[in-house]
Amino acid sequence: MSAPGPYRLANRKRGDSIEFRFDGRPLRGVEGDTVASALLANGFRVVSRSFKYHRPRGIFSAGIEEPNALVQLHAGAQSIPCARATLVPISAGLEVNSQSGWPSVSFDVLRVIDFAHSVFAAGFYNKAFMWPSWHFYEPIIRRLAGFGRAPTGPDPDRYDVHHAHCDVLVIGGGRAGIEAAKGAGAAGQRVMLVEQDGLLGSDATSLAGLASIQVLLRTTAFAYYDHDLVALAESVAVQSGTRLPRERLWLVRAARVVLATGAIEQPLIFSNNDRPGIMLAGAALRFLSRHAIASGREVVVATNNDSAYAAARELRQAGVNVAALADTRATPPRELVEEMKALGIDVQPCSIPVDTQGFGALKQVSLGTLASDQGVSNIRNVRCDSLLVSGGWSPTLHLFAQAGGKLRYAENARTFVPQTDVAHIEVVGSAAQGSEAPGVLGERVSPIGNKDRQWLDLRHDVTVADIELSVRENFSAVEHIKRYTTLGMSVDQGKVGQAPAAEVIAHSRGLRPSELGHTIFRPPFMPVTLGTMVGRNVGALYAPFRRTVLYGLQASAGALFEDYGEWQRAAAFPRSGESREQAIAREVKLIRNGVGIYDASPLGKIELIGPDALDFADRFYINDLTTLKQGRARYGIMLRETGVIFDDGTIVKLSDDRVLLTTTSSGAGRVASWLEEWRQCEWPDARVVVTPVTEQWATVALTGQHARTVLQRLNPKCDLSNDAFSHLGFRETELLGSEARIYRVSFSGELTYEINVPSSKGAALWTALLDAGQQFGIEPYGVEALLHLRMEKGFLHIGADTDGTTVPDDVGFGKPAASKQRHYVGKRSLTLPESVRPDRLQLVGLASEGRTALPVGSHLRLSMGNAPTDGWITSGGLSSTDERPIALAMLRAGRSQLNQIVSVHDGGRMVTRACVVPPMFYDPSGARMNA
Amino acid sequence: MLYIPCPHCGFRDETEFTYGGPSHVTRPELTTSDREWTHYLYHRSNPKGPYRERWIHSYGCGRWFNVLRDTGTHEILEVYLMGQSGMDSANRGNP
């Protein structure tokens, strides 16, 4: 049956009828309709309200440049604001809503703002609504101006990313693009042809049989990046709930690019040029030829160039009344005038619209005759409900400019054209229109009329008066005008109006448009869904995470996992009914009084292999490693060349040509890269290989006074007595039938064996230790308990107590750093004036005066001195021995402030006072570690 | 996103590499003045034009190499191995 709608031309379009809803009303369209064409067919003149003044607006274009017909699609989490009705295909049950206007788009109470429009000129928020404070008015004004509502939940749709390479990327599937693709394809090149519309131009059949051409429809190239990388957004699934992604991002690296991006029609500028019923001539032609829709019943065409004559002709031949065609040129081409005459259309040369009338919708247009002195005479009214305007065509050169191409304003064509060439880019078709326009363009801006009713940017409600105001206030550079008036800054980026705006700006500055520059073109060419840029990296895939081989066992023990860098680690093991904090406190007591096990597998491990292994390692640590013997571990601190502490860990000599380093868990990758960089770039002659082995070994720390007894039950093949295997010892041995590397090092301050076995044996070790320690009440403990235990001992936690400025002396390692004779990375910087300043922050302990907690991050003030801060608390908690609040802090000249009182400040207020003490709260002699 | 020709692996996307600052930075003698040493640590030139810099192919071969790149246009003019001094007879970029 023939397509429905009072403005649909009978019997010219057939297809399945589709019902959708607009503002809750059921409407019918036909397959192939966009929301815009369906609304037009059904006689919807008003589809939105303007941004500031709430003026009624209708559909202005037929494509991606649409400034008025922005609608809200769907509801809830799937809701999409600012969808261009000219691009959205209708589908059964589609929910479309207008975005502005209260109570409705056709009757909007806020239209009253338009009557006070002079208050809301460009930049009004810099001058008005200031007392008592802008923030009082801001929410109201934002609500009045808002258009579109954000979706109410996480995006339920999926998005994919594809990477592609090709010989030729052709952007634009019209005639010029198809020809370019055909030429390259016939020569055997790999071609990608992308087209933003749902179909190619009429020559598409000529591509058949060319296998090396890949065609992507509904795909818009939106960004041109370095080295000819082009980003495309492909619209895939229209409906949600299918297995297809909603959109695909293509990142295409092309050897060369053909821009067949066409041109965008520009409007004429005159008073009240924004009424519903005013439309671009090319758009009316599109609605007619593709959708069999008449833009109105009484049409007037106003143009400054030849192209609009086609719209007049086609509409007339379809039986629509075209009352007049106004051409701003004095002598339009004769053959066109004759053709119009033959169709009964009155051509009025030298004529330009100067005003329109009709509240709510267009009723008539006032035309004037242009006089040579820039004046206008003979103003007459013509009744019409549709005014088709054409101010010339602007080549779409956004991608060209993004790629670094320079543009210049061509006077004849009244638009920006390429000025330079860009390597690997060819511009073809109407995008390549140079300074020779098809025909000479006539005037485009009415010389008379109220300038504050002449719109240059329909989307952001920017008028000619706003431009003149901006220039008067000395914001006259184009980049300033853009930002002061918001010209071209909205969803449509000013695609329609850019060329007339250049004329108006030039005129108000007394320049020629070719003397103006243009604003910088930046990606994206049109709005891109955030999901498309993110792809699959959402939810569980947002960032990579790592788990150790002991994850499963810890999970079944009730571990509370948290993110520590990339690793998911057990923060604590809360029992049922226990809070996280209670679990941590219990685990601290367990380690101090009993025995526990801890998964230390993320600890970085690096092997240096080669004759120069130990010498190589010695170049990086502040500690002398040359005297290191097999069987002993040495604690080392590593610096950057600036002298700042970078990492710490242990060094063990496995043999004459093998050294084993440990690093902090978060530094494993960093330190390995650091060593490798020096090896490749500074010391390529060093006979050593750097091999990270962090993941190859599972590490379990057996901690507490019963640790020796428990470990003995596993029958390791080494003597565990304190004489044979003392603190800071290291053994390579056998355990549970596998090789093992056992350190006696302690981060907690208790007797600890750090047991390393190959990863595949890690679970067996964990289980065996839990078995062996049952009689002592052995339990697993988590990261938080360990961090508290080490804090009580004043052991360094790189990155918590140290930051990007901390040098060894700040944290008590000044003497070893100075005494090592041999140069190591960073040594030279430790004697710079900054590194030896007497008022540097130094690590101290704090004991709270009362029971008030010492919050980490709170600032400290000494009683003397005027500095804004004298330091801050870096770690803290309740002492495991007497429950009093204790902390570690970096304090100005801290070591000379022992026994002084500092005030502690959090959130702008003083919360308590504390006494400065040495950074050691538990077992100062280390007797428990050495047992 | 740059398209960088690794001397070992060929052209790869910038995301496979890590930037490493300027090439050919000479460390002064350790006995040099504090001023000289500080200049070496912190002061770098930042010209618009050809610039020699270090890159490592982190997610590929793992090798460090040098690139002569125009900082204004991103054009890559030359790529050479770590330890070499570049073959540019026009002597462009930082030495």
PDB file of N, CA, C and O in Angstrom, chain A residues 46 141 397 630 744 773 822 859 886:
ATOM      1  N   VAL A  46       6.960  21.396  14.168  1.00  0.00           N
ATOM      2  CA  VAL A  46       7.800  21.757  15.317  1.00  0.00           C
ATOM      3  C   VAL A  46       8.322  20.475  15.962  1.00  0.00           C
ATOM      4  O   VAL A  46       7.536  19.648  16.416  1.00  0.00           O
ATOM      5  N   ILE A 141      19.280  27.866  35.292  1.00  0.00           N
ATOM      6  CA  ILE A 141      19.593  28.185  33.905  1.00  0.00           C
ATOM      7  C   ILE A 141      19.966  26.931  33.131  1.00  0.00           C
ATOM      8  O   ILE A 141      19.594  26.762  31.970  1.00  0.00           O
ATOM      9  N   LEU A 397      35.704  19.370   4.860  1.00  0.00           N
ATOM     10  CA  LEU A 397      37.168  19.218   4.899  1.00  0.00           C
ATOM     11  C   LEU A 397      37.697  19.013   6.312  1.00  0.00           C
ATOM     12  O   LEU A 397      38.872  19.249   6.582  1.00  0.00           O
ATOM     13  N   GLN A 630      77.468 -16.516  49.575  1.00  0.00           N
ATOM     14  CA  GLN A 630      76.353 -17.440  49.377  1.00  0.00           C
ATOM     15  C   GLN A 630      75.775 -17.813  50.717  1.00  0.00           C
ATOM     16  O   GLN A 630      76.487 -17.962  51.699  1.00  0.00           O
ATOM     17  N   ARG A 744      65.303 -16.287  55.485  1.00  0.00           N
ATOM     18  CA  ARG A 744      64.877 -15.824  56.802  1.00  0.00           C
ATOM     19  C   ARG A 744      64.955 -14.307  56.772  1.00  0.00           C
ATOM     20  O   ARG A 744      65.960 -13.701  57.108  1.00  0.00           O
ATOM     21  N   GLY A 773      50.632 -26.754  61.127  1.00  0.00           N
ATOM     22  CA  GLY A 773      50.534 -25.761  62.190  1.00  0.00           C
ATOM     23  C   GLY A 773      49.237 -25.800  62.961  1.00  0.00           C
ATOM     24  O   GLY A 773      48.984 -24.949  63.808  1.00  0.00           O
ATOM     25  N   ARG A 822      82.161   2.687  46.057  1.00  0.00           N
ATOM     26  CA  ARG A 822      81.954   2.552  44.625  1.00  0.00           C
ATOM     27  C   ARG A 822      80.713   3.345  44.195  1.00  0.00           C
ATOM     28  O   ARG A 822      79.719   3.415  44.921  1.00  0.00           O
ATOM     29  N   HIS A 859      48.092  16.529  58.426  1.00  0.00           N
ATOM     30  CA  HIS A 859      49.301  17.356  58.429  1.00  0.00           C
ATOM     31  C   HIS A 859      49.734  17.674  59.851  1.00  0.00           C
ATOM     32  O   HIS A 859      48.946  17.674  60.791  1.00  0.00           O
ATOM     33  N   ILE A 886      49.241   4.928  67.162  1.00  0.00           N
ATOM     34  CA  ILE A 886      50.633   5.206  66.803  1.00  0.00           C
ATOM     35  C   ILE A 886      50.685   5.485  65.315  1.00  0.00           C
ATOM     36  O   ILE A 886      49.750   5.147  64.576  1.00  0.00           O
TER      37      ILE A 886
END
